[in-house]
Amino acid sequence: MEAILKIAVKFITRRTLPSFESKRGIGSGSKIQRTKSQSRSRQLDRDGFGEKKMSSEGGNHQEGVEYLDVLTRAGEKTGVSKPRSDVHRDGDYHRAVHVWIYAERTQELLLQKRAYCKDSWPGHWDISSAGHISARDSSLVSAQRELHEELGVILPKDAFELIFVFLQECVINDGTFINNEFNDVYLVTTLDPIPLEAFTLQETEVSAVKYLPYDKYRDLLAKESPEYVPYDVTGQYGQLFEIIAKRYNENSMSRSLALQKKILRYASVTLDAKLSGLTDGDKEALNCLVKAARVIDEIFYLQAWCSNPTLRDSLKEHADTSQLDKLKWMYYLINKSPWSCLDENEAFLTTADSAVKLLSNSTRQVTGWKGIEYKAAFPCQKPPGANFYPPDMDKMEFNLWKSSLHKDEQEEATGFFNVIKRKSQLSLESSSSCVPLYADQSKVQPKHDLFVVPFSEEYKPFLTKAADLLLKAGNSTSSPSLKRLLHSKAEAFLSNEYYESDIAWMELDSKIDVTIGPYETYEDTLFGYKATFEAFIGIRDDEATAKLNLFGDNLKVLEQNLPLDNAYKSKDIIAAPIRVIQLVYNAGDVKGPQTVAFNLPNDERIVKDRGTSMVLLKNVSEAKFEHILKPIADACISAEQNWLVDFDSFFTHTICHECCHGIGPHTITLPDGRKSTVRLELQELHSSLEEAKADIVGLWALKFFINQELLPKDLEKSMYVSFLAGCFRSVRFGLEEAHGKGLALQFNWLFEKGAFILQPDKTFYVDFAKVEDAVEGLSREILTIQAKGDKMAAKSLLDKYCLMTDPLKGALQKLESIQVPVDIAPTFPIANMVSESE
């Protein structure tokens, strides 16, 4: 919602119109038929609730008066609510919903005709359904209620697609009625028109409903037909028709070619490992672990978006229908959602591509009609809060709620392992009538509508199944440490307490290496609080692991020599165990670009007390170097330095990157003396800055080791040049992705300082005389921002340097023209083996 509000644009109409005070402003729809009990309740409050409500300014709301939340000019809640009449008198910004019902097969929109007794636009055709968002109500719940109240249609939340928000600013009644209204425009897509006799209309509000082809309706508005409530189709409201036209008129061939091009950005590779060293018990455990990882996949699909699993099942079912359907399914499997990771999360599918769901009892029954068939909706813009928060919740609402909680409740609200939901939505979904009607709104909607649901409850069916498989795997293995990990993780899935299982993971000493559970917070771009589920299953590479003790053993030395004021340095750094594995299967949050390593856990309590552990995926690194980094170096690095790009430098920096996640500021003391963490203070900026820190400090650390003669001198030049080539690799992930954003910051900083030079032939080289100081300077900048928990400074740094500058654009265009893959799309033979054994 917050991202969409940022693009809301003025929709300004300056004209004198008949005197009225519509609850939705100019050009809005009207009310409809209810039962007697509903109509009586409606007199108390537009949402069917009583009016004894408290405004944030204090005092009781007057009975029979509708209150609206007052917004800022940017569309954010102020925490103040006022009577509707006062809002329009004073020109306060507020919110409303518009709901359009669109019939896909006939390409028609549903319109309602305003009752002739109405004091505004009587007898005119208007929006399917619309209304104000009352104080403390949410957008989506309001849309659901309005549709039910006006037309007698009960639909679940996954039927509503928020397509855009527009700001309507107008003055009427000789300046006495000012309407400054943010309108959330929803689209409900049905396969066929709903029979007109299925609607329940309110006689005093709506006189009729009809379907009209969307293009004909647009033309009538453009001609200012006197029978229709006017809308400016050349302005922002024209998006409604543009979205429908683009969605249903796109050429299948051109769309197929576009998807093919996107898919070719990923090099298909097979990842496998030798299982010959495993006992029969370990092989049985491995089978159970792959099955458990598949369950983790199910959770992640749901975490990405509420209707995402339904979309996935539909795409899979229709994958063999046509070439286009096959390509949709192939690219969806890479991204695990309808949003493309390599295209700033731009949607490559629309709700028109989604699954069809049937509701047989959502309207009045009609003989011979089976019910509403609708498309499970998802927004074009990827929700910043994924499915961890209500889709219509903004930061202001969350922060107002959080400030009302006790300290331990605040920690829970900002914790890793839960989702945030609405009480009003829960009440709506649990009510057989869809719209609960009470004399007193406080009975169902207290002052704050949000509440916490732990993962163990939200994903209980999945986690119970996964826990059973982990217990079975633990009982099969011959490794005591693996058994301890799997049993403790199974318990954590059910209890929502992950501390002990994370400790067991850090102490794992087994040929089979397993990382499974909720860890990274990249999907939560709203706050960076909530963790997604993931699974990595591999076979430990004992030889490679033995070579890496240098890095773990010297973390304390690195910490004490960081380019950071001594006051901010930690005295309690613990060496991070390092494990190198050959990946045999992954699942969950492993969409798009594949990780080459990870450093866990993220629990600040464990980081402070025990440090972290890291896992390096060597066969993934080898595949990326061979298929991606070498071709990038050939195209973008100058001929005199190209030979310096090698796998040892690339892999060594990957190790150092992960080590450096474990050093630097984590738990910090703020200027006011309050204890906090970098993650909590930087919120949604944390992931990008932390990835940049690990990269640039990792580069600094390699030079430190070389100066200490702990690494060979001949590594120095190759590490810088390999890093330069790696910048182009990671930036191609996109500036919406944490790693891509972090690399853009680093490249642009180093380029500005003259450490990276662009040559006339459009290749780059490293200025070895300047690069060391530039690396140290950026390391100091980022570490200091983290140590101070300075979100404003973090935002300033990211805003200045996280840009697709001309040098970066030129390099990326060159790589695209010669079709260098952006990343790899792995396949795992072991998955087929487990399928055969099931």
Short mmCIF file of C-alpha atoms in Angstrom, two decimals, residues 370-729:
data_model
loop_
_atom_site.label_atom_id
_atom_site.label_comp_id
_atom_site.label_asym_id
_atom_site.label_seq_id
_atom_site.Cartn_x
_atom_site.Cartn_y
_atom_site.Cartn_z
CA LYS A 370 -23.57 -22.63 -10.09
CA GLY A 371 -22.15 -19.44 -8.57
CA ILE A 372 -19.38 -16.89 -9.02
CA GLU A 373 -16.19 -18.08 -10.70
CA TYR A 374 -13.48 -15.51 -9.97
CA LYS A 375 -9.75 -15.17 -10.52
CA ALA A 376 -7.52 -15.42 -7.44
CA ALA A 377 -5.98 -11.96 -7.48
CA PHE A 378 -2.53 -10.58 -6.87
CA PRO A 379 -1.27 -7.00 -7.22
CA CYS A 380 0.89 -5.82 -10.11
CA GLN A 381 3.27 -4.22 -7.63
CA LYS A 382 4.89 -6.71 -5.30
CA PRO A 383 3.65 -6.02 -1.75
CA PRO A 384 6.54 -4.67 0.35
CA GLY A 385 5.33 -6.62 3.35
CA ALA A 386 4.84 -9.84 1.36
CA ASN A 387 2.19 -11.91 3.18
CA PHE A 388 3.56 -11.08 6.63
CA TYR A 389 1.28 -8.08 7.19
CA PRO A 390 -2.21 -7.04 6.06
CA PRO A 391 -1.79 -5.83 2.46
CA ASP A 392 -3.41 -2.48 3.28
CA MET A 393 -1.35 -1.79 6.40
CA ASP A 394 1.16 1.05 6.24
CA LYS A 395 4.08 1.91 8.49
CA MET A 396 2.16 4.56 10.38
CA GLU A 397 -0.55 2.12 11.41
CA PHE A 398 2.01 -0.47 12.50
CA ASN A 399 4.03 2.06 14.50
CA LEU A 400 0.94 3.49 16.21
CA TRP A 401 -0.05 -0.03 17.22
CA LYS A 402 3.45 -0.94 18.32
CA SER A 403 3.73 2.17 20.50
CA SER A 404 0.64 1.03 22.41
CA LEU A 405 2.25 -2.29 23.38
CA HIS A 406 4.38 -3.24 26.36
CA LYS A 407 8.11 -3.72 25.72
CA ASP A 408 7.95 -7.51 25.49
CA GLU A 409 4.96 -7.24 23.16
CA GLN A 410 6.87 -4.78 20.97
CA GLU A 411 9.73 -7.26 20.72
CA GLU A 412 7.27 -9.92 19.66
CA ALA A 413 5.67 -7.63 17.07
CA THR A 414 9.06 -6.91 15.49
CA GLY A 415 10.29 -10.50 15.87
CA PHE A 416 11.31 -12.90 13.15
CA PHE A 417 8.85 -15.73 13.64
CA ASN A 418 5.31 -14.38 13.34
CA VAL A 419 2.87 -12.63 11.03
CA ILE A 420 0.70 -9.59 11.71
CA LYS A 421 -3.03 -9.83 11.04
CA ARG A 422 -6.21 -7.81 11.42
CA LYS A 423 -8.92 -8.62 13.94
CA SER A 424 -11.50 -7.08 11.62
CA GLN A 425 -10.40 -9.35 8.76
CA LEU A 426 -10.53 -12.38 11.02
CA SER A 427 -14.02 -11.38 12.14
CA LEU A 428 -15.05 -10.91 8.54
CA GLU A 429 -13.72 -14.30 7.45
CA SER A 430 -15.24 -16.15 10.41
CA SER A 431 -18.69 -14.59 10.00
CA SER A 432 -21.14 -16.61 7.96
CA SER A 433 -22.75 -13.38 6.76
CA CYS A 434 -19.37 -11.83 5.88
CA VAL A 435 -20.43 -8.56 7.53
CA PRO A 436 -20.73 -8.86 11.33
CA LEU A 437 -23.37 -6.50 12.66
CA TYR A 438 -23.07 -5.34 16.26
CA ALA A 439 -24.55 -2.48 18.20
CA ASP A 440 -21.13 -1.55 19.53
CA GLN A 441 -18.11 -1.57 17.21
CA SER A 442 -15.73 -1.93 20.15
CA LYS A 443 -16.93 -5.52 20.57
CA VAL A 444 -15.17 -6.54 17.37
CA GLN A 445 -12.82 -3.70 16.61
CA PRO A 446 -10.87 -2.27 19.53
CA LYS A 447 -8.66 0.78 19.25
CA HIS A 448 -5.95 -1.19 17.43
CA ASP A 449 -6.88 -3.72 14.78
CA LEU A 450 -3.55 -5.55 14.47
CA PHE A 451 -2.41 -8.65 16.33
CA VAL A 452 0.39 -11.21 16.23
CA VAL A 453 0.10 -14.81 15.03
CA PRO A 454 3.18 -17.05 15.55
CA PHE A 455 4.49 -19.11 12.65
CA SER A 456 3.72 -22.29 14.61
CA GLU A 457 0.02 -21.38 14.44
CA GLU A 458 -0.08 -19.71 11.03
CA TYR A 459 1.62 -22.62 9.23
CA LYS A 460 0.67 -25.40 11.65
CA PRO A 461 -0.38 -28.08 9.11
CA PHE A 462 2.86 -27.66 7.15
CA LEU A 463 5.13 -27.42 10.18
CA THR A 464 3.56 -30.47 11.79
CA LYS A 465 4.27 -32.51 8.66
CA ALA A 466 7.82 -31.15 8.37
CA ALA A 467 8.47 -31.85 12.06
CA ASP A 468 7.40 -35.48 11.64
CA LEU A 469 9.81 -35.90 8.73
CA LEU A 470 12.67 -34.30 10.69
CA LEU A 471 12.03 -36.62 13.62
CA LYS A 472 12.09 -39.60 11.27
CA ALA A 473 15.31 -38.39 9.66
CA GLY A 474 16.89 -37.83 13.07
CA ASN A 475 16.03 -41.35 14.13
CA SER A 476 17.58 -42.75 10.95
CA THR A 477 20.93 -40.97 10.94
CA SER A 478 24.10 -42.30 12.51
CA SER A 479 25.34 -38.79 13.40
CA PRO A 480 24.57 -37.65 16.98
CA SER A 481 24.92 -33.96 16.12
CA LEU A 482 22.61 -34.28 13.11
CA LYS A 483 20.06 -36.15 15.21
CA ARG A 484 20.18 -33.40 17.84
CA LEU A 485 19.70 -30.72 15.19
CA LEU A 486 16.77 -32.41 13.50
CA HIS A 487 14.95 -33.23 16.73
CA SER A 488 15.43 -29.73 18.14
CA LYS A 489 14.33 -28.16 14.84
CA ALA A 490 11.21 -30.35 14.81
CA GLU A 491 10.42 -29.10 18.30
CA ALA A 492 11.05 -25.49 17.24
CA PHE A 493 8.60 -25.82 14.34
CA LEU A 494 5.86 -26.65 16.85
CA SER A 495 6.86 -24.35 19.71
CA ASN A 496 8.05 -21.32 17.68
CA GLU A 497 11.18 -21.19 19.87
CA TYR A 498 14.25 -21.48 17.62
CA TYR A 499 17.12 -20.66 19.98
CA GLU A 500 18.14 -24.21 20.89
CA SER A 501 17.79 -25.50 17.33
CA ASP A 502 19.99 -22.65 16.05
CA ILE A 503 22.66 -23.56 18.60
CA ALA A 504 22.42 -27.18 17.44
CA TRP A 505 22.82 -26.01 13.85
CA MET A 506 26.00 -24.11 14.74
CA GLU A 507 27.44 -27.22 16.39
CA LEU A 508 26.55 -29.58 13.55
CA ASP A 509 29.39 -32.00 12.68
CA SER A 510 27.97 -34.38 10.14
CA LYS A 511 28.55 -35.60 6.62
CA ILE A 512 25.00 -34.52 5.80
CA ASP A 513 24.68 -30.78 6.24
CA VAL A 514 21.22 -29.32 6.78
CA THR A 515 19.93 -25.77 7.12
CA ILE A 516 16.17 -25.65 7.46
CA GLY A 517 13.81 -23.12 8.99
CA PRO A 518 12.94 -19.39 8.95
CA TYR A 519 16.05 -17.24 8.55
CA GLU A 520 16.41 -14.37 6.09
CA THR A 521 14.22 -11.26 6.05
CA TYR A 522 14.76 -10.08 2.46
CA GLU A 523 11.09 -10.55 1.48
CA ASP A 524 9.96 -8.12 4.18
CA THR A 525 10.94 -4.88 2.49
CA LEU A 526 8.46 -2.96 4.64
CA PHE A 527 10.46 -3.36 7.86
CA GLY A 528 12.91 -6.24 7.42
CA TYR A 529 11.49 -7.98 10.49
CA LYS A 530 9.92 -11.24 9.27
CA ALA A 531 11.83 -14.35 8.23
CA THR A 532 11.09 -16.64 5.31
CA PHE A 533 11.46 -20.41 5.41
CA GLU A 534 14.27 -22.05 3.44
CA ALA A 535 16.14 -25.32 3.23
CA PHE A 536 19.65 -26.24 2.05
CA ILE A 537 20.72 -29.88 2.06
CA GLY A 538 24.27 -30.79 1.16
CA ILE A 539 27.18 -33.17 1.60
CA ARG A 540 30.12 -31.73 3.52
CA ASP A 541 33.34 -31.24 1.54
CA ASP A 542 35.84 -32.23 4.23
CA GLU A 543 38.93 -31.29 2.23
CA ALA A 544 37.75 -27.77 1.41
CA THR A 545 36.43 -27.23 4.94
CA ALA A 546 39.81 -28.08 6.46
CA LYS A 547 41.49 -25.29 4.47
CA LEU A 548 39.32 -22.53 5.87
CA ASN A 549 40.31 -22.40 9.52
CA LEU A 550 42.33 -19.23 8.86
CA PHE A 551 39.20 -17.12 8.50
CA GLY A 552 37.28 -18.37 11.48
CA ASP A 553 40.33 -18.28 13.73
CA ASN A 554 41.05 -14.62 13.00
CA LEU A 555 37.64 -12.98 13.46
CA LYS A 556 38.68 -11.34 16.73
CA VAL A 557 41.77 -9.91 15.06
CA LEU A 558 39.65 -8.56 12.22
CA GLU A 559 37.19 -6.96 14.65
CA GLN A 560 39.88 -5.16 16.58
CA ASN A 561 41.45 -3.81 13.37
CA LEU A 562 38.25 -2.73 11.61
CA PRO A 563 38.28 0.78 10.12
CA LEU A 564 35.91 1.93 12.86
CA ASP A 565 36.26 4.00 16.02
CA ASN A 566 37.36 1.79 18.91
CA ALA A 567 34.33 2.78 20.98
CA TYR A 568 32.12 0.84 18.59
CA LYS A 569 34.19 -2.35 18.38
CA SER A 570 33.01 -5.51 20.07
CA LYS A 571 35.17 -7.34 22.58
CA ASP A 572 33.17 -10.55 22.42
CA ILE A 573 33.70 -11.79 18.87
CA ILE A 574 33.56 -15.56 18.62
CA ALA A 575 35.20 -17.48 15.78
CA ALA A 576 32.66 -18.58 13.19
CA PRO A 577 32.75 -22.24 12.24
CA ILE A 578 32.92 -22.66 8.46
CA ARG A 579 31.49 -25.58 6.55
CA VAL A 580 31.92 -26.15 2.81
CA ILE A 581 29.27 -28.31 1.20
CA GLN A 582 28.25 -29.67 -2.15
CA LEU A 583 24.58 -28.70 -2.46
CA VAL A 584 22.23 -31.53 -3.39
CA TYR A 585 18.85 -29.83 -2.84
CA ASN A 586 17.36 -26.49 -1.82
CA ALA A 587 13.84 -25.20 -1.28
CA GLY A 588 11.82 -22.34 0.17
CA ASP A 589 13.24 -18.86 -0.23
CA VAL A 590 15.74 -19.77 -2.93
CA LYS A 591 14.03 -17.95 -5.78
CA GLY A 592 15.77 -16.12 -8.60
CA PRO A 593 19.51 -15.60 -8.11
CA GLN A 594 21.03 -18.46 -6.17
CA THR A 595 23.05 -17.86 -3.01
CA VAL A 596 26.65 -19.09 -2.92
CA ALA A 597 26.96 -18.91 0.87
CA PHE A 598 25.13 -17.88 4.01
CA ASN A 599 26.03 -16.81 7.51
CA LEU A 600 23.59 -17.67 10.27
CA PRO A 601 21.79 -17.40 12.60
CA ASN A 602 20.37 -13.88 12.52
CA ASP A 603 19.18 -14.05 16.13
CA GLU A 604 21.10 -11.23 17.81
CA ARG A 605 21.10 -13.12 21.13
CA ILE A 606 23.06 -15.95 19.56
CA VAL A 607 25.29 -13.65 17.54
CA LYS A 608 26.25 -11.85 20.76
CA ASP A 609 26.77 -14.99 22.84
CA ARG A 610 27.99 -17.55 20.32
CA GLY A 611 28.82 -15.73 17.11
CA THR A 612 27.70 -17.19 13.77
CA SER A 613 28.44 -20.10 11.48
CA MET A 614 28.78 -20.04 7.76
CA VAL A 615 28.08 -22.49 4.99
CA LEU A 616 29.69 -22.20 1.55
CA LEU A 617 28.08 -23.91 -1.43
CA LYS A 618 31.12 -24.78 -3.48
CA ASN A 619 29.44 -26.40 -6.46
CA VAL A 620 27.11 -23.40 -6.75
CA SER A 621 30.12 -21.05 -6.72
CA GLU A 622 31.90 -23.12 -9.36
CA ALA A 623 28.83 -23.08 -11.61
CA LYS A 624 28.44 -19.31 -11.30
CA PHE A 625 32.11 -18.66 -11.97
CA GLU A 626 32.18 -20.87 -15.03
CA HIS A 627 28.87 -19.84 -16.62
CA ILE A 628 28.69 -16.20 -15.56
CA LEU A 629 31.77 -14.55 -14.08
CA LYS A 630 34.23 -15.69 -16.75
CA PRO A 631 32.05 -14.40 -19.64
CA ILE A 632 31.49 -11.14 -17.73
CA ALA A 633 35.23 -10.68 -17.28
CA ASP A 634 35.84 -11.32 -20.96
CA ALA A 635 33.34 -8.64 -21.91
CA CYS A 636 33.83 -5.96 -19.24
CA ILE A 637 37.38 -6.17 -17.85
CA SER A 638 40.30 -4.66 -19.74
CA ALA A 639 42.54 -7.04 -21.65
CA GLU A 640 45.56 -6.26 -19.46
CA GLN A 641 43.69 -7.23 -16.26
CA ASN A 642 41.26 -9.85 -17.52
CA TRP A 643 43.62 -12.73 -16.73
CA LEU A 644 43.53 -11.79 -13.03
CA VAL A 645 39.93 -12.99 -12.63
CA ASP A 646 40.11 -16.49 -11.14
CA PHE A 647 37.97 -18.86 -9.09
CA ASP A 648 40.24 -18.87 -6.02
CA SER A 649 39.88 -15.09 -5.65
CA PHE A 650 36.13 -15.24 -6.23
CA PHE A 651 35.62 -18.06 -3.72
CA THR A 652 37.99 -16.58 -1.14
CA HIS A 653 36.13 -13.29 -1.17
CA THR A 654 32.86 -15.20 -0.76
CA ILE A 655 34.32 -16.75 2.40
CA CYS A 656 35.41 -13.38 3.70
CA HIS A 657 32.04 -11.87 2.88
CA GLU A 658 30.30 -14.43 5.08
CA CYS A 659 32.87 -14.03 7.87
CA CYS A 660 32.28 -10.30 7.90
CA HIS A 661 28.58 -10.73 8.59
CA GLY A 662 29.73 -11.91 12.01
CA ILE A 663 31.86 -8.87 12.83
CA GLY A 664 31.10 -5.19 13.12
CA PRO A 665 28.08 -3.67 14.93
CA HIS A 666 25.12 -5.89 15.78
CA THR A 667 23.86 -5.09 19.29
CA ILE A 668 24.40 -1.35 19.71
CA THR A 669 23.97 1.45 22.25
CA LEU A 670 22.10 4.46 20.89
CA PRO A 671 22.98 8.07 21.76
CA ASP A 672 20.18 8.14 24.35
CA GLY A 673 21.70 5.11 26.10
CA ARG A 674 19.06 2.69 24.88
CA LYS A 675 20.18 -0.80 23.81
CA SER A 676 19.06 -1.93 20.39
CA THR A 677 20.24 -3.75 17.27
CA VAL A 678 21.32 -2.55 13.85
CA ARG A 679 18.48 -4.52 12.27
CA LEU A 680 15.79 -2.85 14.39
CA GLU A 681 17.15 0.66 13.86
CA LEU A 682 17.73 0.46 10.11
CA GLN A 683 14.59 -1.62 9.44
CA GLU A 684 13.99 -2.08 5.69
CA LEU A 685 17.42 -0.56 4.88
CA HIS A 686 19.29 -3.11 6.96
CA SER A 687 19.55 -5.96 4.45
CA SER A 688 21.03 -3.89 1.63
CA LEU A 689 23.50 -2.10 3.88
CA GLU A 690 24.50 -5.32 5.62
CA GLU A 691 25.20 -7.03 2.29
CA ALA A 692 27.29 -4.04 1.21
CA LYS A 693 29.14 -4.15 4.52
CA ALA A 694 29.96 -7.82 4.23
CA ASP A 695 31.23 -7.32 0.67
CA ILE A 696 33.38 -4.24 1.16
CA VAL A 697 34.68 -5.17 4.62
CA GLY A 698 35.40 -8.62 3.21
CA LEU A 699 37.58 -6.99 0.57
CA TRP A 700 39.28 -4.92 3.25
CA ALA A 701 39.82 -8.09 5.34
CA LEU A 702 41.54 -9.90 2.48
CA LYS A 703 44.03 -7.04 2.16
CA PHE A 704 44.54 -7.13 5.93
CA PHE A 705 45.33 -10.86 5.78
CA ILE A 706 47.76 -10.25 2.91
CA ASN A 707 49.51 -7.52 4.91
CA GLN A 708 49.76 -9.94 7.84
CA GLU A 709 51.23 -12.54 5.46
CA LEU A 710 48.36 -14.89 6.23
CA LEU A 711 47.40 -14.95 2.53
CA PRO A 712 49.77 -14.89 -0.46
CA LYS A 713 50.73 -11.53 -1.98
CA ASP A 714 49.78 -12.65 -5.46
CA LEU A 715 46.14 -12.72 -4.36
CA GLU A 716 46.02 -8.92 -4.00
CA LYS A 717 45.49 -7.81 -7.59
CA SER A 718 43.30 -10.75 -8.55
CA MET A 719 40.94 -10.17 -5.61
CA TYR A 720 40.28 -6.56 -6.64
CA VAL A 721 39.77 -7.37 -10.32
CA SER A 722 37.61 -10.41 -9.53
CA PHE A 723 35.55 -8.18 -7.24
CA LEU A 724 35.11 -5.64 -10.05
CA ALA A 725 33.81 -8.36 -12.37
CA GLY A 726 31.58 -9.59 -9.56
CA CYS A 727 29.99 -6.15 -9.27
CA PHE A 728 28.49 -6.52 -12.73
CA ARG A 729 27.28 -10.00 -11.86
#
